Every structure is written in C-alpha cells, then in structure tokens.
PDB file of C-alpha atoms in Angstrom:
ATOM      1  CA  UNK A 308       0.037  -0.074  -0.053  1.00 41.00           C
ATOM      2  CA  UNK A 309       1.307   3.447  -0.765  1.00 47.00           C
ATOM      3  CA  UNK A 310       1.163   6.114   1.707  1.00 47.00           C
ATOM      4  CA  UNK A 311       0.174   9.838   0.880  1.00 43.00           C
ATOM      5  CA  UNK A 312       2.717  11.822  -1.313  1.00 46.00           C
ATOM      6  CA  UNK A 313       3.064  14.718   1.089  1.00 54.00           C
ATOM      7  CA  UNK A 314       5.118  14.440   4.010  1.00 76.00           C
ATOM      8  CA  UNK A 315       3.719  17.255   6.109  1.00 91.00           C
ATOM      9  CA  UNK A 316       0.717  17.251   8.343  1.00 97.00           C
ATOM     10  CA  UNK A 317      -0.289  21.059   8.918  1.00 98.00           C
ATOM     11  CA  UNK A 318      -3.406  20.402  10.901  1.00 98.00           C
ATOM     12  CA  UNK A 319      -5.733  17.756  12.450  1.00 98.00           C
ATOM     13  CA  UNK A 320      -9.399  17.384  12.105  1.00 98.00           C
ATOM     14  CA  UNK A 321     -11.413  14.939  14.096  1.00 98.00           C
ATOM     15  CA  UNK A 322     -15.094  14.360  13.352  1.00 99.00           C
ATOM     16  CA  UNK A 323     -17.197  12.138  15.729  1.00 98.00           C
ATOM     17  CA  UNK A 324     -20.686  10.904  15.091  1.00 98.00           C
ATOM     18  CA  UNK A 325     -22.005  10.091  18.543  1.00 98.00           C
ATOM     19  CA  UNK A 326     -23.535   6.775  19.184  1.00 98.00           C
ATOM     20  CA  UNK A 327     -22.788   5.538  15.607  1.00 98.00           C
ATOM     21  CA  UNK A 328     -20.858   2.400  16.777  1.00 98.00           C
ATOM     22  CA  UNK A 329     -19.924   0.019  13.921  1.00 98.00           C
ATOM     23  CA  UNK A 330     -23.423   0.537  12.413  1.00 98.00           C
ATOM     24  CA  UNK A 331     -21.882   2.737   9.598  1.00 98.00           C
ATOM     25  CA  UNK A 332     -21.279  -0.482   7.779  1.00 97.00           C
ATOM     26  CA  UNK A 333     -24.959  -1.215   7.407  1.00 98.00           C
ATOM     27  CA  UNK A 334     -26.067   2.075   5.852  1.00 98.00           C
ATOM     28  CA  UNK A 335     -24.996   4.423   2.999  1.00 98.00           C
ATOM     29  CA  UNK A 336     -22.023   6.622   4.020  1.00 98.00           C
ATOM     30  CA  UNK A 337     -20.609   7.756   0.803  1.00 98.00           C
ATOM     31  CA  UNK A 338     -18.419  10.450   2.261  1.00 98.00           C
ATOM     32  CA  UNK A 339     -17.121   8.421   5.075  1.00 98.00           C
ATOM     33  CA  UNK A 340     -16.352   5.736   2.252  1.00 98.00           C
ATOM     34  CA  UNK A 341     -14.492   8.068   0.261  1.00 97.00           C
ATOM     35  CA  UNK A 342     -12.059   9.075   2.933  1.00 97.00           C
ATOM     36  CA  UNK A 343     -11.753   5.516   4.230  1.00 97.00           C
ATOM     37  CA  UNK A 344     -10.453   4.541   0.731  1.00 97.00           C
ATOM     38  CA  UNK A 345      -7.957   7.171   1.098  1.00 95.00           C
ATOM     39  CA  UNK A 346      -6.414   6.041   4.519  1.00 97.00           C
ATOM     40  CA  UNK A 347      -6.678   3.417   7.192  1.00 97.00           C
ATOM     41  CA  UNK A 348      -9.949   2.151   8.642  1.00 98.00           C
ATOM     42  CA  UNK A 349     -11.429  -0.403  11.120  1.00 98.00           C
ATOM     43  CA  UNK A 350     -14.919  -1.499  12.027  1.00 98.00           C
ATOM     44  CA  UNK A 351     -13.923  -3.190  14.988  1.00 98.00           C
ATOM     45  CA  UNK A 352     -12.107  -0.596  17.352  1.00 98.00           C
ATOM     46  CA  UNK A 353     -12.948  -0.741  21.099  1.00 98.00           C
ATOM     47  CA  UNK A 354     -14.132   2.196  23.014  1.00 98.00           C
ATOM     48  CA  UNK A 355     -13.755   2.552  26.846  1.00 98.00           C
ATOM     49  CA  UNK A 356     -16.182   1.335  29.594  1.00 98.00           C
ATOM     50  CA  UNK A 357     -18.559   2.498  30.617  1.00 98.00           C
ATOM     51  CA  UNK A 358     -19.928   3.268  26.992  1.00 98.00           C
ATOM     52  CA  UNK A 359     -21.343   6.627  27.846  1.00 98.00           C
ATOM     53  CA  UNK A 360     -20.765   9.864  25.980  1.00 98.00           C
ATOM     54  CA  UNK A 361     -18.809  11.828  28.511  1.00 98.00           C
ATOM     55  CA  UNK A 362     -16.656   8.929  29.608  1.00 98.00           C
ATOM     56  CA  UNK A 363     -16.039   8.100  25.779  1.00 98.00           C
ATOM     57  CA  UNK A 364     -15.316  11.535  24.423  1.00 98.00           C
ATOM     58  CA  UNK A 365     -13.238  12.277  27.495  1.00 98.00           C
ATOM     59  CA  UNK A 366     -11.065   9.486  26.541  1.00 98.00           C
ATOM     60  CA  UNK A 367     -10.723  10.386  23.056  1.00 98.00           C
ATOM     61  CA  UNK A 368      -9.761  14.103  23.968  1.00 98.00           C
ATOM     62  CA  UNK A 369      -7.762  13.218  27.201  1.00 98.00           C
ATOM     63  CA  UNK A 370      -6.028  10.125  26.360  1.00 98.00           C
ATOM     64  CA  UNK A 371      -7.093   8.271  29.403  1.00 98.00           C
ATOM     65  CA  UNK A 372     -10.069   6.245  30.604  1.00 98.00           C
ATOM     66  CA  UNK A 373     -12.795   7.489  33.029  1.00 98.00           C
ATOM     67  CA  UNK A 374     -10.924   6.164  35.872  1.00 98.00           C
ATOM     68  CA  UNK A 375      -8.566   8.791  35.490  1.00 98.00           C
ATOM     69  CA  UNK A 376     -10.283  11.846  33.521  1.00 98.00           C
ATOM     70  CA  UNK A 377     -13.142  11.551  36.262  1.00 97.00           C
ATOM     71  CA  UNK A 378     -15.816  12.629  33.700  1.00 98.00           C
ATOM     72  CA  UNK A 379     -19.459  11.356  33.295  1.00 97.00           C
ATOM     73  CA  UNK A 380     -22.412  13.007  31.794  1.00 97.00           C
ATOM     74  CA  UNK A 381     -23.531  14.931  35.015  1.00 97.00           C
ATOM     75  CA  UNK A 382     -20.014  16.016  35.718  1.00 96.00           C
ATOM     76  CA  UNK A 383     -19.419  17.353  32.317  1.00 97.00           C
ATOM     77  CA  UNK A 384     -22.662  19.222  32.220  1.00 97.00           C
ATOM     78  CA  UNK A 385     -22.220  20.994  35.651  1.00 97.00           C
ATOM     79  CA  UNK A 386     -18.180  21.485  36.042  1.00 97.00           C
ATOM     80  CA  UNK A 387     -15.420  22.963  34.011  1.00 96.00           C
ATOM     81  CA  UNK A 388     -12.720  20.565  33.303  1.00 97.00           C
ATOM     82  CA  UNK A 389      -9.789  21.517  35.503  1.00 96.00           C
ATOM     83  CA  UNK A 390      -7.093  23.348  33.515  1.00 95.00           C
ATOM     84  CA  UNK A 391      -4.411  21.934  35.727  1.00 96.00           C
ATOM     85  CA  UNK A 392      -5.448  18.312  35.323  1.00 97.00           C
ATOM     86  CA  UNK A 393      -2.422  15.947  34.823  1.00 97.00           C
ATOM     87  CA  UNK A 394      -4.619  14.534  31.866  1.00 98.00           C
ATOM     88  CA  UNK A 395      -4.974  17.478  29.573  1.00 98.00           C
ATOM     89  CA  UNK A 396      -6.876  17.314  26.304  1.00 98.00           C
ATOM     90  CA  UNK A 397      -5.008  17.264  23.059  1.00 98.00           C
ATOM     91  CA  UNK A 398      -6.254  20.694  22.572  1.00 98.00           C
ATOM     92  CA  UNK A 399      -4.261  21.846  25.739  1.00 98.00           C
ATOM     93  CA  UNK A 400      -1.261  20.208  24.593  1.00 98.00           C
ATOM     94  CA  UNK A 401      -1.310  21.715  21.343  1.00 98.00           C
ATOM     95  CA  UNK A 402      -2.202  25.163  22.949  1.00 98.00           C
ATOM     96  CA  UNK A 403       0.955  24.987  25.411  1.00 98.00           C
ATOM     97  CA  UNK A 404       3.226  24.089  22.517  1.00 98.00           C
ATOM     98  CA  UNK A 405       1.824  26.665  20.224  1.00 98.00           C
ATOM     99  CA  UNK A 406      -0.145  29.336  21.942  1.00 98.00           C
ATOM    100  CA  UNK A 407      -0.752  31.492  18.775  1.00 97.00           C
ATOM    101  CA  UNK A 408      -2.179  28.677  16.693  1.00 98.00           C
ATOM    102  CA  UNK A 409      -5.856  28.303  16.077  1.00 98.00           C
ATOM    103  CA  UNK A 410      -8.025  25.796  17.880  1.00 98.00           C
ATOM    104  CA  UNK A 411     -11.616  25.450  17.418  1.00 98.00           C
ATOM    105  CA  UNK A 412     -14.586  22.667  18.582  1.00 98.00           C
ATOM    106  CA  UNK A 413     -17.797  22.530  17.074  1.00 98.00           C
ATOM    107  CA  UNK A 414     -20.242  20.244  18.974  1.00 98.00           C
ATOM    108  CA  UNK A 415     -23.964  19.667  19.230  1.00 98.00           C
ATOM    109  CA  UNK A 416     -23.635  18.387  22.854  1.00 97.00           C
ATOM    110  CA  UNK A 417     -22.812  21.617  24.763  1.00 96.00           C
ATOM    111  CA  UNK A 418     -21.104  19.850  27.618  1.00 97.00           C
ATOM    112  CA  UNK A 419     -18.104  18.930  25.697  1.00 98.00           C
ATOM    113  CA  UNK A 420     -17.483  22.628  25.539  1.00 93.00           C
ATOM    114  CA  UNK A 421     -16.601  23.231  29.171  1.00 87.00           C
ATOM    115  CA  UNK A 422     -16.988  20.076  30.872  1.00 97.00           C
ATOM    116  CA  UNK A 423     -14.633  18.164  28.576  1.00 98.00           C
ATOM    117  CA  UNK A 424     -12.563  20.805  26.859  1.00 98.00           C
ATOM    118  CA  UNK A 425     -10.857  23.090  29.086  1.00 98.00           C
ATOM    119  CA  UNK A 426     -11.464  26.878  29.330  1.00 96.00           C
ATOM    120  CA  UNK A 427      -8.844  29.282  28.741  1.00 96.00           C
ATOM    121  CA  UNK A 428      -6.694  27.589  26.149  1.00 97.00           C
ATOM    122  CA  UNK A 429      -7.877  29.537  23.079  1.00 96.00           C
ATOM    123  CA  UNK A 430     -10.500  27.049  21.746  1.00 98.00           C
ATOM    124  CA  UNK A 431     -13.091  28.660  19.395  1.00 98.00           C
ATOM    125  CA  UNK A 432     -16.305  26.924  20.625  1.00 98.00           C
ATOM    126  CA  UNK A 433     -19.615  26.541  18.820  1.00 98.00           C
ATOM    127  CA  UNK A 434     -22.430  24.660  19.986  1.00 97.00           C
ATOM    128  CA  UNK A 435     -25.830  24.133  17.933  1.00 97.00           C
ATOM    129  CA  UNK A 436     -28.005  21.700  16.174  1.00 98.00           C
ATOM    130  CA  UNK A 437     -26.358  19.179  13.632  1.00 98.00           C
ATOM    131  CA  UNK A 438     -27.245  20.784  10.309  1.00 98.00           C
ATOM    132  CA  UNK A 439     -26.533  24.155  11.503  1.00 98.00           C
ATOM    133  CA  UNK A 440     -23.359  23.033  12.782  1.00 98.00           C
ATOM    134  CA  UNK A 441     -22.206  21.643   9.710  1.00 98.00           C
ATOM    135  CA  UNK A 442     -22.647  24.806   7.799  1.00 98.00           C
ATOM    136  CA  UNK A 443     -21.173  26.992  10.490  1.00 98.00           C
ATOM    137  CA  UNK A 444     -18.089  24.643  10.830  1.00 98.00           C
ATOM    138  CA  UNK A 445     -17.550  24.668   6.987  1.00 98.00           C
ATOM    139  CA  UNK A 446     -17.646  28.485   6.994  1.00 98.00           C
ATOM    140  CA  UNK A 447     -15.121  28.611   9.656  1.00 98.00           C
ATOM    141  CA  UNK A 448     -12.838  26.512   7.674  1.00 98.00           C
ATOM    142  CA  UNK A 449     -12.985  28.638   4.730  1.00 97.00           C
ATOM    143  CA  UNK A 450     -12.512  31.822   6.939  1.00 97.00           C
ATOM    144  CA  UNK A 451      -9.690  30.417   8.907  1.00 98.00           C
ATOM    145  CA  UNK A 452      -6.683  29.169   6.649  1.00 96.00           C
ATOM    146  CA  UNK A 453      -4.446  28.957   9.833  1.00 97.00           C
ATOM    147  CA  UNK A 454      -6.581  26.393  11.679  1.00 98.00           C
ATOM    148  CA  UNK A 455      -4.460  23.816  13.434  1.00 98.00           C
ATOM    149  CA  UNK A 456      -6.877  21.590  15.451  1.00 98.00           C
ATOM    150  CA  UNK A 457     -10.513  20.997  14.795  1.00 98.00           C
ATOM    151  CA  UNK A 458     -12.932  18.639  16.821  1.00 98.00           C
ATOM    152  CA  UNK A 459     -16.502  18.431  15.468  1.00 98.00           C
ATOM    153  CA  UNK A 460     -19.158  16.239  17.211  1.00 98.00           C
ATOM    154  CA  UNK A 461     -22.633  15.435  15.675  1.00 98.00           C
ATOM    155  CA  UNK A 462     -25.405  14.201  17.871  1.00 98.00           C
ATOM    156  CA  UNK A 463     -27.938  12.830  15.593  1.00 98.00           C
ATOM    157  CA  UNK A 464     -27.188   9.023  15.512  1.00 98.00           C
ATOM    158  CA  UNK A 465     -27.413   8.779  19.333  1.00 98.00           C
ATOM    159  CA  UNK A 466     -30.601  10.591  19.487  1.00 98.00           C
ATOM    160  CA  UNK A 467     -32.264   8.406  16.981  1.00 98.00           C
ATOM    161  CA  UNK A 468     -30.744   5.412  18.819  1.00 98.00           C
ATOM    162  CA  UNK A 469     -32.323   6.518  21.918  1.00 98.00           C
ATOM    163  CA  UNK A 470     -35.697   7.306  20.189  1.00 98.00           C
ATOM    164  CA  UNK A 471     -36.229   4.527  17.621  1.00 98.00           C
ATOM    165  CA  UNK A 472     -33.613   1.805  18.547  1.00 98.00           C
ATOM    166  CA  UNK A 473     -29.880   1.131  17.576  1.00 98.00           C
ATOM    167  CA  UNK A 474     -29.847  -0.708  14.218  1.00 98.00           C
ATOM    168  CA  UNK A 475     -33.277   0.385  13.285  1.00 98.00           C
ATOM    169  CA  UNK A 476     -34.115   2.014   9.893  1.00 98.00           C
ATOM    170  CA  UNK A 477     -34.763   5.175  11.266  1.00 98.00           C
ATOM    171  CA  UNK A 478     -31.216   5.121  13.194  1.00 98.00           C
ATOM    172  CA  UNK A 479     -29.467   4.089  10.109  1.00 98.00           C
ATOM    173  CA  UNK A 480     -31.065   6.985   8.285  1.00 98.00           C
ATOM    174  CA  UNK A 481     -29.705   9.351  10.882  1.00 98.00           C
ATOM    175  CA  UNK A 482     -26.114   7.999  10.386  1.00 98.00           C
ATOM    176  CA  UNK A 483     -26.574   8.599   6.589  1.00 98.00           C
ATOM    177  CA  UNK A 484     -27.682  12.028   7.036  1.00 98.00           C
ATOM    178  CA  UNK A 485     -24.868  12.712   9.510  1.00 98.00           C
ATOM    179  CA  UNK A 486     -22.532  11.548   6.868  1.00 98.00           C
ATOM    180  CA  UNK A 487     -23.908  14.065   4.588  1.00 98.00           C
ATOM    181  CA  UNK A 488     -23.529  16.766   7.104  1.00 98.00           C
ATOM    182  CA  UNK A 489     -19.972  15.733   7.535  1.00 98.00           C
ATOM    183  CA  UNK A 490     -19.558  15.842   3.718  1.00 98.00           C
ATOM    184  CA  UNK A 491     -20.277  19.437   4.061  1.00 98.00           C
ATOM    185  CA  UNK A 492     -17.422  19.944   6.333  1.00 98.00           C
ATOM    186  CA  UNK A 493     -15.166  17.898   4.185  1.00 98.00           C
ATOM    187  CA  UNK A 494     -16.007  19.782   1.097  1.00 98.00           C
ATOM    188  CA  UNK A 495     -14.897  22.762   2.832  1.00 98.00           C
ATOM    189  CA  UNK A 496     -11.649  20.848   3.691  1.00 98.00           C
ATOM    190  CA  UNK A 497     -11.065  20.253  -0.166  1.00 98.00           C
ATOM    191  CA  UNK A 498     -12.119  23.686  -1.113  1.00 97.00           C
ATOM    192  CA  UNK A 499      -9.383  25.169   1.397  1.00 97.00           C
ATOM    193  CA  UNK A 500      -6.752  23.084  -0.241  1.00 97.00           C
ATOM    194  CA  UNK A 501      -6.446  21.011   2.851  1.00 97.00           C
ATOM    195  CA  UNK A 502      -6.896  17.630   1.495  1.00 95.00           C
ATOM    196  CA  UNK A 503      -3.295  16.613   1.241  1.00 95.00           C
ATOM    197  CA  UNK A 504      -1.728  18.048   4.201  1.00 97.00           C
ATOM    198  CA  UNK A 505      -4.254  17.279   7.001  1.00 98.00           C
ATOM    199  CA  UNK A 506      -4.727  14.283   9.205  1.00 98.00           C
ATOM    200  CA  UNK A 507      -8.291  13.694   8.904  1.00 98.00           C
ATOM    201  CA  UNK A 508     -10.257  11.202  11.683  1.00 98.00           C
ATOM    202  CA  UNK A 509     -13.522  10.091  11.485  1.00 98.00           C
ATOM    203  CA  UNK A 510     -14.965   8.102  14.439  1.00 98.00           C
ATOM    204  CA  UNK A 511     -17.647   7.610  17.181  1.00 98.00           C
ATOM    205  CA  UNK A 512     -17.877   7.499  20.920  1.00 98.00           C
ATOM    206  CA  UNK A 513     -19.908   4.296  21.494  1.00 98.00           C
ATOM    207  CA  UNK A 514     -22.379   2.167  19.869  1.00 98.00           C
ATOM    208  CA  UNK A 515     -25.816   0.945  21.464  1.00 98.00           C
ATOM    209  CA  UNK A 516     -28.523  -1.547  21.489  1.00 98.00           C
ATOM    210  CA  UNK A 517     -26.366  -4.055  23.371  1.00 97.00           C
ATOM    211  CA  UNK A 518     -28.259  -4.841  26.650  1.00 96.00           C
ATOM    212  CA  UNK A 519     -30.896  -2.329  25.842  1.00 97.00           C
ATOM    213  CA  UNK A 520     -32.318  -1.806  22.344  1.00 98.00           C
ATOM    214  CA  UNK A 521     -32.461   2.091  22.926  1.00 98.00           C
ATOM    215  CA  UNK A 522     -29.707   2.550  25.273  1.00 98.00           C
ATOM    216  CA  UNK A 523     -25.860   1.872  25.748  1.00 98.00           C
ATOM    217  CA  UNK A 524     -23.491   1.839  28.597  1.00 98.00           C
ATOM    218  CA  UNK A 525     -22.737  -1.870  28.734  1.00 98.00           C
ATOM    219  CA  UNK A 526     -19.715  -4.098  27.639  1.00 98.00           C
ATOM    220  CA  UNK A 527     -21.754  -5.637  24.765  1.00 98.00           C
ATOM    221  CA  UNK A 528     -19.915  -5.579  21.459  1.00 98.00           C
ATOM    222  CA  UNK A 529     -22.943  -3.538  19.956  1.00 98.00           C
ATOM    223  CA  UNK A 530     -22.153  -0.871  22.779  1.00 98.00           C
ATOM    224  CA  UNK A 531     -18.234  -1.204  22.668  1.00 98.00           C
ATOM    225  CA  UNK A 532     -17.272  -1.762  19.072  1.00 98.00           C
ATOM    226  CA  UNK A 533     -16.827   1.551  17.184  1.00 98.00           C
ATOM    227  CA  UNK A 534     -15.485   2.588  13.649  1.00 98.00           C
ATOM    228  CA  UNK A 535     -12.218   4.458  13.283  1.00 98.00           C
ATOM    229  CA  UNK A 536     -10.587   5.720  10.374  1.00 98.00           C
ATOM    230  CA  UNK A 537      -7.929   8.426   9.520  1.00 98.00           C
ATOM    231  CA  UNK A 538      -6.307   9.586   6.324  1.00 97.00           C
ATOM    232  CA  UNK A 539      -3.464  11.848   5.667  1.00 97.00           C
ATOM    233  CA  UNK A 540       0.330  12.214   5.085  1.00 96.00           C
ATOM    234  CA  UNK A 541       2.109   9.090   6.262  1.00 95.00           C
ATOM    235  CA  UNK A 542      -1.041   6.841   6.294  1.00 96.00           C
ATOM    236  CA  UNK A 543      -1.209   3.841   4.101  1.00 93.00           C
ATOM    237  CA  UNK A 544      -3.972   4.288   1.447  1.00 94.00           C
ATOM    238  CA  UNK A 545      -6.666   1.613   1.822  1.00 93.00           C
ATOM    239  CA  UNK A 546      -4.982   0.022   4.860  1.00 93.00           C
ATOM    240  CA  UNK A 547      -6.400  -1.455   7.793  1.00 95.00           C
ATOM    241  CA  UNK A 548      -5.983   0.120  11.298  1.00 96.00           C
ATOM    242  CA  UNK A 549      -3.838  -1.851  13.675  1.00 95.00           C
ATOM    243  CA  UNK A 550      -5.990  -4.084  15.720  1.00 94.00           C
ATOM    244  CA  UNK A 551      -4.145  -2.785  18.709  1.00 94.00           C
ATOM    245  CA  UNK A 552      -5.914   0.660  18.294  1.00 97.00           C
ATOM    246  CA  UNK A 553      -8.771   1.831  20.653  1.00 98.00           C
ATOM    247  CA  UNK A 554     -10.835   5.016  20.835  1.00 98.00           C
ATOM    248  CA  UNK A 555      -8.456   6.160  23.707  1.00 98.00           C
ATOM    249  CA  UNK A 556      -5.445   6.309  21.424  1.00 98.00           C
ATOM    250  CA  UNK A 557      -6.943   9.082  19.248  1.00 98.00           C
ATOM    251  CA  UNK A 558      -5.473  11.687  21.356  1.00 98.00           C
ATOM    252  CA  UNK A 559      -1.978  10.046  20.669  1.00 98.00           C
ATOM    253  CA  UNK A 560      -2.510   9.942  17.126  1.00 98.00           C
ATOM    254  CA  UNK A 561      -3.464  13.572  16.985  1.00 98.00           C
ATOM    255  CA  UNK A 562      -0.175  14.455  18.927  1.00 98.00           C
ATOM    256  CA  UNK A 563       2.084  12.058  16.635  1.00 97.00           C
ATOM    257  CA  UNK A 564       0.635  13.845  13.581  1.00 97.00           C
ATOM    258  CA  UNK A 565       1.449  17.291  14.846  1.00 98.00           C
ATOM    259  CA  UNK A 566       4.843  16.323  16.362  1.00 97.00           C
ATOM    260  CA  UNK A 567       3.558  17.400  19.789  1.00 98.00           C
ATOM    261  CA  UNK A 568       4.904  15.660  22.761  1.00 97.00           C
ATOM    262  CA  UNK A 569       2.404  13.319  24.321  1.00 96.00           C
ATOM    263  CA  UNK A 570       1.830  13.817  28.230  1.00 97.00           C
ATOM    264  CA  UNK A 571       3.695  11.107  30.152  1.00 96.00           C
ATOM    265  CA  UNK A 572       0.501  10.313  32.086  1.00 97.00           C
ATOM    266  CA  UNK A 573      -1.534   9.402  29.134  1.00 98.00           C
ATOM    267  CA  UNK A 574      -2.342   5.890  28.616  1.00 98.00           C
ATOM    268  CA  UNK A 575      -3.037   6.603  24.677  1.00 98.00           C
ATOM    269  CA  UNK A 576      -0.551   4.903  22.195  1.00 97.00           C
ATOM    270  CA  UNK A 577       0.062   5.273  18.522  1.00 97.00           C
ATOM    271  CA  UNK A 578      -0.180   1.599  17.361  1.00 94.00           C
ATOM    272  CA  UNK A 579       2.719   0.254  15.472  1.00 94.00           C
ATOM    273  CA  UNK A 580       2.238   0.315  11.778  1.00 94.00           C
ATOM    274  CA  UNK A 581      -0.288   3.204  11.740  1.00 96.00           C
ATOM    275  CA  UNK A 582       2.185   5.660  10.199  1.00 95.00           C
ATOM    276  CA  UNK A 583       4.357   4.629   7.451  1.00 82.00           C
TER     277      UNK A 583
END
C-alpha cells in the first residue's frame, strides 16, 4: 500500500458521530467511504467502559480512561474541566506548545465545550444543532486558513438510537444524514486546499442496542465496538488500522501527527504500523 505523497501534516481534524458504533457499515455513507479509501480504517475498534458519551469523548480527547479523567455526563454538564489536570486534552497540549495557533471545537452536545474541553486555552467553541453546525463549521474552515486543530461532534445518530432503537431503519438513516453533514465539512476541507496536508479522523464515541435496544453503557459488543478511520500524510492508502488501536488512542495519534510531545500520564498510544 502506498502512503500519501505529502510528508507534512499541517493540521488535524477529528469528526465524531455520537452513538454510531460500527453500524456505519450497514447504511450508505458515501463521504465516509471516500475518506476511508484514502487512508486506514477499522470497524472493530474498542471504546472505553462504561460506554457513555462523557466517559468516551473524555477518553478520546484526554488520552486516558474514565477512572483517570473522572468524567461522566452529569459532571461534564455542571463543572468546568480543570485546567491543571495531569490529563490534558490534546487541545491543551497543542495550545501549550503553540499558543498562537488556532484551535476550534464545533459540537452539538454542549457539555463537551466546558465540561470536557478546558477553558482558557484559546479554543473557539460553537454549539448548535447538527445541520446548522455543519454549515457553520464549513464556513469557519473557509475563513480560517491557519486552523491547527478542529474537533467536531454530531449528535443525531445517538438521539435516533435512543428514540427508535439502535440498528433500526430510522437510526441508520440518521447515520446516513450525519454522513451528509460531514460531507459539507469535508468539502470545505477540499475547497481550502487542505486535503493533502491534513490528518482527517472520523470515528464515534460508542454504539448501542446491546443490553438495551434503545440505550448503551454496557460492555456488549454492540455498545463497545466502534468505527475509526484516518487519512493523511504517512497513512497507507486503503489499509487496515492496527488491531491494537482503541478509541482512547485517538489523542496519541493527534499528537504524533502534529509532532507534539505526548503527556507522560496519558495511556493513549500510537499503534505500531499506523504511520508509515
């Protein structure tokens, strides 16, 4: 497999589809498929336990599990994440290394903004419904050519899973719609000329429908198995993500891509063979 021709990664973009699990393989996702074909992907990565949003997004952003980052949905909704935590988010790592570089988070679920991403580190934060979020994020990309790190979270798949049941036709349609919204952002990436010098990660926090058809939180494979893909310089085209990778390792991949020193207390690791 050949790797991307460019050797430089100038920015990282992480797009998360809340509650999508590995169900993306059962419904049309043309934009996800396009970017998967450009890089490495898996439908069998494992998220952390318990399989709940704050615990899982916290692991993705902070490189440690819930027993260390201490997050749950209630805490994330009520408290600001401590800026002096020994488990910083990859946003804080990027800010401390390069204080003047642009960081942005666009999320539907507002607790991510203050309860999971630290305050006072220069992150441009926007929270709004999915369809509006996609358009606003695309416009931000077009208006900020010096963007360094971007995190996006769409909520629709999880909302549909809770309402209709994970794996149902309505739920799968929500994933397809989320793919369309992601396509708006990814088109902006292309329009900005970033397609060849960015690391793009698409993934999810957890699945659902394991022990509870309309819920999640268990270690059942339907709850815990998630899709994960990345493409960009140094990533072999059309390759498989190493089996060792878990959702928690996303933070380490972000740091590796940007040449940032990973915090010593993180448990996240870049699996051998991901970067060629």
